[in-house]
Tab-separated table of C-alpha atoms in Angstrom:
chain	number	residue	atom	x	y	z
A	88	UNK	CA	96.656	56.460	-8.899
A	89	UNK	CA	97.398	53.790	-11.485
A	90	UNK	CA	98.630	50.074	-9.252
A	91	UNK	CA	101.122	48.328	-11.503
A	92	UNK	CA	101.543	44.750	-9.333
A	93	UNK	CA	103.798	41.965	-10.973
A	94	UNK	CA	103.905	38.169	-10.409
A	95	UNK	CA	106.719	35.615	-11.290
A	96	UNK	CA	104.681	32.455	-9.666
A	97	UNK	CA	102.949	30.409	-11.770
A	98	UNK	CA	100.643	28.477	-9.168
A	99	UNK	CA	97.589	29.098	-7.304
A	100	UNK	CA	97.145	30.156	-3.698
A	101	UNK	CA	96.593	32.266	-1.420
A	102	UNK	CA	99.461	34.936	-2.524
A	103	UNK	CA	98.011	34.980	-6.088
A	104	UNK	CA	94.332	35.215	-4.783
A	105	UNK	CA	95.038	37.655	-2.662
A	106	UNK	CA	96.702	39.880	-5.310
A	107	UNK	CA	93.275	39.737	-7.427
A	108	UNK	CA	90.644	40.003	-4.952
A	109	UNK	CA	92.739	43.533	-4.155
A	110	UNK	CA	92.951	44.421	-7.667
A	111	UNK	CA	89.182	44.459	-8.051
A	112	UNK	CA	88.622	46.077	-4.722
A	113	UNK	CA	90.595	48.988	-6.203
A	114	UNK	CA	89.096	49.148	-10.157
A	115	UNK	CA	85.809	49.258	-7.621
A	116	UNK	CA	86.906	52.558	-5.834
A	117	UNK	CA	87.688	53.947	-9.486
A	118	UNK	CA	91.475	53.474	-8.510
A	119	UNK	CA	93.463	51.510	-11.519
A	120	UNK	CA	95.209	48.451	-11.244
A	121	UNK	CA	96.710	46.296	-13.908
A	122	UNK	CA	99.459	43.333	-13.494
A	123	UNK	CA	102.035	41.476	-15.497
A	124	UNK	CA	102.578	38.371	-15.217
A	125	UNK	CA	103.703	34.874	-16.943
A	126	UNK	CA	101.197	34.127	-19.752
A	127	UNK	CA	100.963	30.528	-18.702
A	128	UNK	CA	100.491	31.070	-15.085
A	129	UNK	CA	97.058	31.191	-13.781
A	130	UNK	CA	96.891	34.240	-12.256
A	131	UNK	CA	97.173	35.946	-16.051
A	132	UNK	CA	93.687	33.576	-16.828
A	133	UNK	CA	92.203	34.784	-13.898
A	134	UNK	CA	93.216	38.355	-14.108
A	135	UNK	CA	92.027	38.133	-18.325
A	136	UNK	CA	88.530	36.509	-17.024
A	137	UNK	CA	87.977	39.322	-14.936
A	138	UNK	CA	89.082	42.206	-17.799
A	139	UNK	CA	91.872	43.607	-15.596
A	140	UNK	CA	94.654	45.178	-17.770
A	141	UNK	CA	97.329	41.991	-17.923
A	142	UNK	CA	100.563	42.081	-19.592
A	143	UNK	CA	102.317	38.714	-20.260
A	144	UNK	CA	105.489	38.797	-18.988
A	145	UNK	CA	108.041	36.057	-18.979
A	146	UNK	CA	110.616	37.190	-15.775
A	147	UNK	CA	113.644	35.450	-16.378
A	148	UNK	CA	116.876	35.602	-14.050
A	149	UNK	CA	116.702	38.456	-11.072
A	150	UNK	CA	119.706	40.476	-13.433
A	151	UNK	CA	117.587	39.571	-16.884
A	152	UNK	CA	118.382	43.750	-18.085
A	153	UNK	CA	115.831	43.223	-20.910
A	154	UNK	CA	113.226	42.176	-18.744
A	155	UNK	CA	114.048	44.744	-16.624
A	156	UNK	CA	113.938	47.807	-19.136
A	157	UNK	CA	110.850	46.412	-20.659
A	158	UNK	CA	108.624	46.183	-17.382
A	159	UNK	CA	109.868	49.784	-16.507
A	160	UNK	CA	109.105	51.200	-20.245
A	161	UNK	CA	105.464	49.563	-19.730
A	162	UNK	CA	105.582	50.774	-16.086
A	163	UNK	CA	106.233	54.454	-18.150
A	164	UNK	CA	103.913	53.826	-20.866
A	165	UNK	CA	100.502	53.362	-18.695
A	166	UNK	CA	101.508	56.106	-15.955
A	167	UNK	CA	102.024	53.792	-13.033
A	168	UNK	CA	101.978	55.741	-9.960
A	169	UNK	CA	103.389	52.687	-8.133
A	170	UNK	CA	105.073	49.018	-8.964
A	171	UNK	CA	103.837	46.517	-6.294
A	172	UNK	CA	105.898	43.218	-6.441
A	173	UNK	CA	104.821	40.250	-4.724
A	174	UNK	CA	107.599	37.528	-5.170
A	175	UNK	CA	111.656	37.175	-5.256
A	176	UNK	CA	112.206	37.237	-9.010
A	177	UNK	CA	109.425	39.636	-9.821
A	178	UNK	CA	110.639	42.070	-6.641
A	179	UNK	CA	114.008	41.828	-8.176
A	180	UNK	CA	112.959	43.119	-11.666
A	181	UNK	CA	110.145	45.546	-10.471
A	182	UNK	CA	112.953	46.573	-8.145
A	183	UNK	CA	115.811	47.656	-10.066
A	184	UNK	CA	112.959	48.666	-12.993
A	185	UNK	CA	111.138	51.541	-10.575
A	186	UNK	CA	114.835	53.091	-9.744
A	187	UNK	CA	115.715	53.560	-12.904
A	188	UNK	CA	112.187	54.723	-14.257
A	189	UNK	CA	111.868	56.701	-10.887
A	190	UNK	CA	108.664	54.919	-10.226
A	191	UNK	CA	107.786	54.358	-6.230
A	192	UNK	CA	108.093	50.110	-5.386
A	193	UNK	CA	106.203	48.099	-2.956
A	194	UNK	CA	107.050	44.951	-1.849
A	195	UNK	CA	104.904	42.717	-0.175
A	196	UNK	CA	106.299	39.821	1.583
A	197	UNK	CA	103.483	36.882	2.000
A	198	UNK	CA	105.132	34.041	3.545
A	199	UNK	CA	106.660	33.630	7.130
A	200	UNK	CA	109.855	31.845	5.717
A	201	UNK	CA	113.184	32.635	6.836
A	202	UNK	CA	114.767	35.803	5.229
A	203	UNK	CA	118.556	35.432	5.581
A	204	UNK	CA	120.720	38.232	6.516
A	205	UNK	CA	123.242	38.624	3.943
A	206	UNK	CA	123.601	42.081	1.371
A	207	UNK	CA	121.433	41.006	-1.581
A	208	UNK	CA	118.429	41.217	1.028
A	209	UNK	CA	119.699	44.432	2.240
A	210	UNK	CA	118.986	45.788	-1.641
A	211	UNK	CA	116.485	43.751	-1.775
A	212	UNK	CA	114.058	44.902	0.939
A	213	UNK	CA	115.520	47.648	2.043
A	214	UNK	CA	117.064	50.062	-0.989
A	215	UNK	CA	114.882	49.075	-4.122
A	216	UNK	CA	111.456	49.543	-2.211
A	217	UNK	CA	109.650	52.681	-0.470
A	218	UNK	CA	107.317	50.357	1.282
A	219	UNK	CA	107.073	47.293	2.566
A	220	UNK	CA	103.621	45.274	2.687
A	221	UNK	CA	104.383	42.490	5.653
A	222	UNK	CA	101.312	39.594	5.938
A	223	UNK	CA	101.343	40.003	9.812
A	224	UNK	CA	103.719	41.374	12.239
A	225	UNK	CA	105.840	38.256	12.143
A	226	UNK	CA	106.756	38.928	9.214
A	227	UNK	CA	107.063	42.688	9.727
A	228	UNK	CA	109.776	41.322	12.608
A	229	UNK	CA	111.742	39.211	10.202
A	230	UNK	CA	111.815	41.830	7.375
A	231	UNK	CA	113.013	44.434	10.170
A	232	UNK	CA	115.895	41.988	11.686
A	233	UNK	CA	116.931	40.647	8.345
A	234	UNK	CA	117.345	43.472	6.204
A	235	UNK	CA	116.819	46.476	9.149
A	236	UNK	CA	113.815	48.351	7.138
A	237	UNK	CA	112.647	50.913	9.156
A	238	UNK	CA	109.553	49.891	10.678
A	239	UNK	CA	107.605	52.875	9.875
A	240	UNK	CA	108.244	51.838	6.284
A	241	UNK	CA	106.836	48.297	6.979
A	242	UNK	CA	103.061	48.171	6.876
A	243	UNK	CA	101.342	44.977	8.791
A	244	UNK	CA	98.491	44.102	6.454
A	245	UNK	CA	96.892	40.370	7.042
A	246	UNK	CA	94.777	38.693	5.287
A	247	UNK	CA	90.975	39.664	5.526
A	248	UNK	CA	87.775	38.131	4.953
A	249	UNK	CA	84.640	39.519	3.577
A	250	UNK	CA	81.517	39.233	6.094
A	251	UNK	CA	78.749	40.064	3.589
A	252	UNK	CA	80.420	36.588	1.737
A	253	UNK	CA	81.283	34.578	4.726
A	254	UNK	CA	78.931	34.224	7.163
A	255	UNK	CA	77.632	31.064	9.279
A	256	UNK	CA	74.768	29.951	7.502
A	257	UNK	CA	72.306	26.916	8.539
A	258	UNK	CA	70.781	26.713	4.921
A	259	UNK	CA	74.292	26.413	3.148
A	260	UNK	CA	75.370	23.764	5.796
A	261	UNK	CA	72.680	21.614	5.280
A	262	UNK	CA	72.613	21.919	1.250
A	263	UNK	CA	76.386	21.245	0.985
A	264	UNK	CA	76.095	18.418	3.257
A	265	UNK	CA	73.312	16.961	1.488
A	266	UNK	CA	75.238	17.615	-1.911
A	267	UNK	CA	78.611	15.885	-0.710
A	268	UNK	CA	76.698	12.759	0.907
A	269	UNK	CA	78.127	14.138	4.393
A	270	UNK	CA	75.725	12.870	7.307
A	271	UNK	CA	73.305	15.751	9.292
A	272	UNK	CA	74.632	14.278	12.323
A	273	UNK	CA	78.174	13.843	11.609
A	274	UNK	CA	80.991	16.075	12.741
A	275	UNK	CA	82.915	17.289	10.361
A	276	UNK	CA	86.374	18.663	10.000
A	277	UNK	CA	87.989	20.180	7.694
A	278	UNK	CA	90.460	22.253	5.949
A	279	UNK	CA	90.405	24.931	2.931
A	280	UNK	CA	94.082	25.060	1.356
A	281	UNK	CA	96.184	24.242	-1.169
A	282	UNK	CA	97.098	20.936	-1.148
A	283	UNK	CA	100.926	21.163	-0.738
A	284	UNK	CA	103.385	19.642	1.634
A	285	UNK	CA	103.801	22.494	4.412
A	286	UNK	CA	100.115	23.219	4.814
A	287	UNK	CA	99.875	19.612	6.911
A	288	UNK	CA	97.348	17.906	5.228
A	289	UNK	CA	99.237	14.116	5.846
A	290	UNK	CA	99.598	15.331	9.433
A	291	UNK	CA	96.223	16.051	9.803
A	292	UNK	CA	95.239	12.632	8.735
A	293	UNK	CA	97.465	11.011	10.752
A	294	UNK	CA	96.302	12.745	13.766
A	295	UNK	CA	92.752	11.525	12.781
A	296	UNK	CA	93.057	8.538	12.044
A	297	UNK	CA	92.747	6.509	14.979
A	298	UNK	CA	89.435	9.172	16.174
A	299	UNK	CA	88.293	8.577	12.358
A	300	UNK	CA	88.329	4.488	12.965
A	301	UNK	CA	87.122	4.910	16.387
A	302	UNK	CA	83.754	7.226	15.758
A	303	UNK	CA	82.055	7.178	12.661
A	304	UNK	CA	80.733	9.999	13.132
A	305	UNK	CA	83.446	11.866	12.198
A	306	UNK	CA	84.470	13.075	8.919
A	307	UNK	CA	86.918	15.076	6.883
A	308	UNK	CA	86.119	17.117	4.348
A	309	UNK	CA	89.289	18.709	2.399
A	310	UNK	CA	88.880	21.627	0.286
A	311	UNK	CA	91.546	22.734	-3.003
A	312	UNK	CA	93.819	21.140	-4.879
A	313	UNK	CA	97.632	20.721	-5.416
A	314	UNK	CA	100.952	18.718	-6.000
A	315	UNK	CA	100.033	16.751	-2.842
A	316	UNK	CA	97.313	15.441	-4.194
A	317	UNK	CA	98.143	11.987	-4.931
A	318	UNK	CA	99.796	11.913	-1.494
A	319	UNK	CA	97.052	12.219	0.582
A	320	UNK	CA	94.955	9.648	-1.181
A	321	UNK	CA	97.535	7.485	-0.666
A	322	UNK	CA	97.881	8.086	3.069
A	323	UNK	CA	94.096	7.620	2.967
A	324	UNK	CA	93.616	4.388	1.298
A	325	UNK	CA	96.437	3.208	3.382
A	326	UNK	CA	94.758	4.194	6.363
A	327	UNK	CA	91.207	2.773	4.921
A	328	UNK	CA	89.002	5.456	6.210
A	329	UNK	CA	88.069	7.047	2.414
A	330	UNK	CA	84.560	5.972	3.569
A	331	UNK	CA	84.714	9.115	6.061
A	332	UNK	CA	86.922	11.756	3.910
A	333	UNK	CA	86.103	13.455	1.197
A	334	UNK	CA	88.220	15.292	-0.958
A	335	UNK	CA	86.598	18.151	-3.482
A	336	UNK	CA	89.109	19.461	-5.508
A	337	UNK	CA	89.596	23.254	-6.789
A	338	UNK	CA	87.081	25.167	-5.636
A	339	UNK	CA	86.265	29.149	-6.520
A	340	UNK	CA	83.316	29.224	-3.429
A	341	UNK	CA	85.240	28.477	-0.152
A	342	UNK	CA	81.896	30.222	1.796
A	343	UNK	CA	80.026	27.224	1.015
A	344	UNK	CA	82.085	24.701	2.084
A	345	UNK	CA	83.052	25.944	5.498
A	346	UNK	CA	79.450	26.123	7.277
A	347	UNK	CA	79.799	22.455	6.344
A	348	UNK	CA	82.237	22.079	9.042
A	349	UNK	CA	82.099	21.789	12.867
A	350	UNK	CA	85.791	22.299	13.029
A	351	UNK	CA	88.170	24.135	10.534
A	352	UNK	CA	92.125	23.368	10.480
A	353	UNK	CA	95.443	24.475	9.241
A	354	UNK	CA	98.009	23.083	10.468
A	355	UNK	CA	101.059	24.433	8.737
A	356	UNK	CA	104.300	22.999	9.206
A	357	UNK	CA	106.164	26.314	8.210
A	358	UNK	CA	105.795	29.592	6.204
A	359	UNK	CA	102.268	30.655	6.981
A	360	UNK	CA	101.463	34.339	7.300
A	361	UNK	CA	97.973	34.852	9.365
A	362	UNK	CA	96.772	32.674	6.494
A	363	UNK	CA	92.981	33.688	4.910
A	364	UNK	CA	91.350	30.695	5.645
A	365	UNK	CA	91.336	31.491	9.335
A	366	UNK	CA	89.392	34.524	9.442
A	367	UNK	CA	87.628	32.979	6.131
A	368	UNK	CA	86.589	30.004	8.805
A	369	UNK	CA	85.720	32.479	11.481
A	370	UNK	CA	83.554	34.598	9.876
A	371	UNK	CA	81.176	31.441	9.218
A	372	UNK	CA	81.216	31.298	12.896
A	373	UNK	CA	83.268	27.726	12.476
A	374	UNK	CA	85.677	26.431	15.572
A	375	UNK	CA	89.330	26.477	14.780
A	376	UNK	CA	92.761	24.743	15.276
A	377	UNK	CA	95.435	26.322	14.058
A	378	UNK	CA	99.469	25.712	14.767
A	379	UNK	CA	102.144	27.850	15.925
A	380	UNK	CA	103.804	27.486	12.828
A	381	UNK	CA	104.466	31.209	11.197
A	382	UNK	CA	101.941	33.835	12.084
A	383	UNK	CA	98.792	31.679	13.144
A	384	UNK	CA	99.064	32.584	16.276
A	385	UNK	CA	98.391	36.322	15.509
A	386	UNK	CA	94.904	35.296	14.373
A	387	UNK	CA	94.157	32.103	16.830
A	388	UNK	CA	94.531	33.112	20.351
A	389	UNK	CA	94.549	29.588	22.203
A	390	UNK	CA	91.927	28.729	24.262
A	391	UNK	CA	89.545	31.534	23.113
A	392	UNK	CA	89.587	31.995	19.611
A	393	UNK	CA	90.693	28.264	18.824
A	394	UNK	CA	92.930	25.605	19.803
A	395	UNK	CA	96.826	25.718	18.855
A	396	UNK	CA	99.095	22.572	18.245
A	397	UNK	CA	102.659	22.474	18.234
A	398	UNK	CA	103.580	23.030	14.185
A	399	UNK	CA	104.491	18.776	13.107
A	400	UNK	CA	103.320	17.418	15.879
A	401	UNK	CA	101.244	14.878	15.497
A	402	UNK	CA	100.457	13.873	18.942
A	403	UNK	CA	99.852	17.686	19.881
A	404	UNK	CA	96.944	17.746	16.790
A	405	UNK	CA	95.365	14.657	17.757
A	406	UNK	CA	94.982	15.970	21.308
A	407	UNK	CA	92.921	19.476	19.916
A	408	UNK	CA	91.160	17.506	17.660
A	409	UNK	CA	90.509	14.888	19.897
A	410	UNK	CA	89.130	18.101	22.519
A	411	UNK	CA	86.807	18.671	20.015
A	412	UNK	CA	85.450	15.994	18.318
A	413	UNK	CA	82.895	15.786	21.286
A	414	UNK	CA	82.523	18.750	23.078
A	415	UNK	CA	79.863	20.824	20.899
A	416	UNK	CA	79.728	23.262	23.607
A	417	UNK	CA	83.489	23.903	23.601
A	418	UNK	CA	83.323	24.248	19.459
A	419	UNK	CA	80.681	26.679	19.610
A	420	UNK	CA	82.625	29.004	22.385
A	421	UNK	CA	85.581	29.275	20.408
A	422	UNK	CA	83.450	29.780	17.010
A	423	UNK	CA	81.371	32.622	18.380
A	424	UNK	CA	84.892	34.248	19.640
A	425	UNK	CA	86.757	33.699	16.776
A	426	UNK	CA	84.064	35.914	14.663
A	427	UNK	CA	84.162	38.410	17.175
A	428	UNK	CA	87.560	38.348	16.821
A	429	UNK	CA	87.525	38.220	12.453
A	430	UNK	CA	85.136	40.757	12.817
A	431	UNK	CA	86.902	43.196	14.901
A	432	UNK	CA	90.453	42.324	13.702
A	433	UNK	CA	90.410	40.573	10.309
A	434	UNK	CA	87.771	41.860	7.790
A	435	UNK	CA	88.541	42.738	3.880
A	436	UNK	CA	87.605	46.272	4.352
A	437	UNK	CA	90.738	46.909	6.725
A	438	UNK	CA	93.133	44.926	4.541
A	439	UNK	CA	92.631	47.543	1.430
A	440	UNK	CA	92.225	50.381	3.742
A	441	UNK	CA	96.184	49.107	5.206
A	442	UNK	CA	97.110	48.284	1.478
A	443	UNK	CA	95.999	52.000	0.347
A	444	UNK	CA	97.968	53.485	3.499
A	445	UNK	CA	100.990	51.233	1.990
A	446	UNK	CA	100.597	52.930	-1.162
A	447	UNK	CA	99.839	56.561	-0.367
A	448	UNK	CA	103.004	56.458	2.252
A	449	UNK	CA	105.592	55.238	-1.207
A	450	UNK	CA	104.306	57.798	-3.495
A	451	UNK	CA	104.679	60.620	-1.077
A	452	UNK	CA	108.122	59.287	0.487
């Protein structure tokens, strides 16, 4: 079986992480996978670094025909068994490219955003593909009312996380700690993400912010990078508490950063799947608040598993965090259930084994 995924974006995320870590999963099992992509994105540096077969790409317009005959011609030319398209303009092309190269398509859908009902989304997700690869049920639910996919053609595959790499660790907390200038005794929380708008990163501050000025013990520690940037340390010189946050930039080795923390976060605003640095978070054995914004609430079941705010609201994140910031016993409940539930629920291993089933139900269909 020869996996033939293509990727329009040119950023860095979660979506385009997700696409390599599965790649080299596969080439592992002896199972080929190649990709094309926009030469100037970073998911074609990242997929070169690692050796995978890349082919640069430059996807124009959804009805680009050239683009279109020459991704199904390559498609032809390395036996694909399967084109696996992973956003809008790429799904269009790799679309209409596998019908007429008669060439089995799956589409996976990553974010929970809206998917309007209307006849392009019909073709779309419904007639071009075989399968369907949804990042949690709710998105399984709005590809099924939106475009009426069967469901038996929609798999539910969220995001995993590897226990052999993430894994609570009192040796890695205290060296990153020490590293970072971050006090033994402090409590930390933090967040792993991509620093853009809808993750809640300025929310997140400005739920903190009067706990921040009020304890100084307390501490943020914000993991990635992003378009945001400059945003945040604005909001956090204008808050003055840049003596208590830290901000690390890009980082390829999330596993050391969250035993760090006493308290991981993500509170999205909108879009979020079942996210991976949840289960990332849990498997480190770290607390959790989450928000009911997308499919978070798949992963954080609240009260057990982790707290849940209401998705942009402030006062509703200051109150978890608030729940938390002194109540060790509470943060090590919901951090020993959470891996329990990672563990059970969310590992690596069952998001290829889902991904596979995804695949072996569009080449036989």
């Amino acid at each position: 079986m020869h996996i033939f995924h293509t990727e329009w974006s040119h950023g860095w995320g979660g979506q385009e992480i997700r696409i390599i870590t599965e790649m080299e999963a596969l080439i592992g099992e002896g199972i080929e996978a190649s990709i094309a992509c926009h030469p100037d994105s970073q998911i074609y540096k990242e997929a070169k670094n690692r050796n995978f077969q890349t082919y640069p790409i430059k996807f124009g317009t959804p009805a680009n025909l050239f683009t279109i005959i020459q991704l199904g011609i390559l498609a032809r030319r390395i036996k694909a068994s399967i084109i696996h398209t992973h956003s809008s303009k790429d799904s269009w092309i790799g679309g209409i490219a596998g019908k007429l190269f008669n060439i089995p398509v799956v589409r996976s859908r990553h974010l929970a955003s809206p998917i309007k009902t209307k006849p392009t989304n019909q073709l779309l997700y419904r007639i071009l593909p075989s399968a369907i690869i949804a990042s949690g049920e709710t998105i399984k639910k709005q590809v099924f009312e939106a475009a009426r996919v069967p469901q038996d053609r929609i798999f539910s595959v969220p995001a995993g996380a590897d226990p052999k790499r993430f894994k609570a660790s009192a040796a890695i907390r205290i060296e990153t700690r020490d590293r970072l200038g971050i006090p033994e005794k402090a409590t930390v929380f933090g967040m792993v993400s991509v620093l853009r708008s809808w993750k809640g990163h300025l929310l997140f501050l400005e739920a903190i912010e009067p706990i921040i000025k009020s304890d100084d013990s307390i501490w943020v520690l914000i993991v990635g990078e992003g378009p945001i940037r400059d945003l945040i340390e604005s909001k956090i010189d204008e808050f003055g508490i840049s003596n208590q946050v830290i901000l690390t930039g890009h980082c390829s080795d999330p596993e050391n950063y969250y035993p760090a923390m006493d308290v991981h976060l993500l509170p999205s605003l909108r879009n979020e799947a079942t996210s991976q640095s949840v289960p990332q978070a849990m498997m480190c054995q770290i607390a959790n608040i989450t928000s009911d914004g997308g499919g978070l609430t798949e992963v954080v079941n609240d009260g057990i598993t982790g707290l849940i705010a209401k998705a942009g609201d402030r006062d509703s994140l200051a109150h978890c965090i608030a729940k938390l910031s002194n109540n060790p016993d509470l943060r090590a409940k919901l951090a020993k259930a959470g891996q329990k539930n990672a563990l059970e629920n969310f590992t690596f291993e069952r998001q290829v084994n889902r991904t596979k089933e995804a695949y072996r139900f569009a080449v036989s269909s």
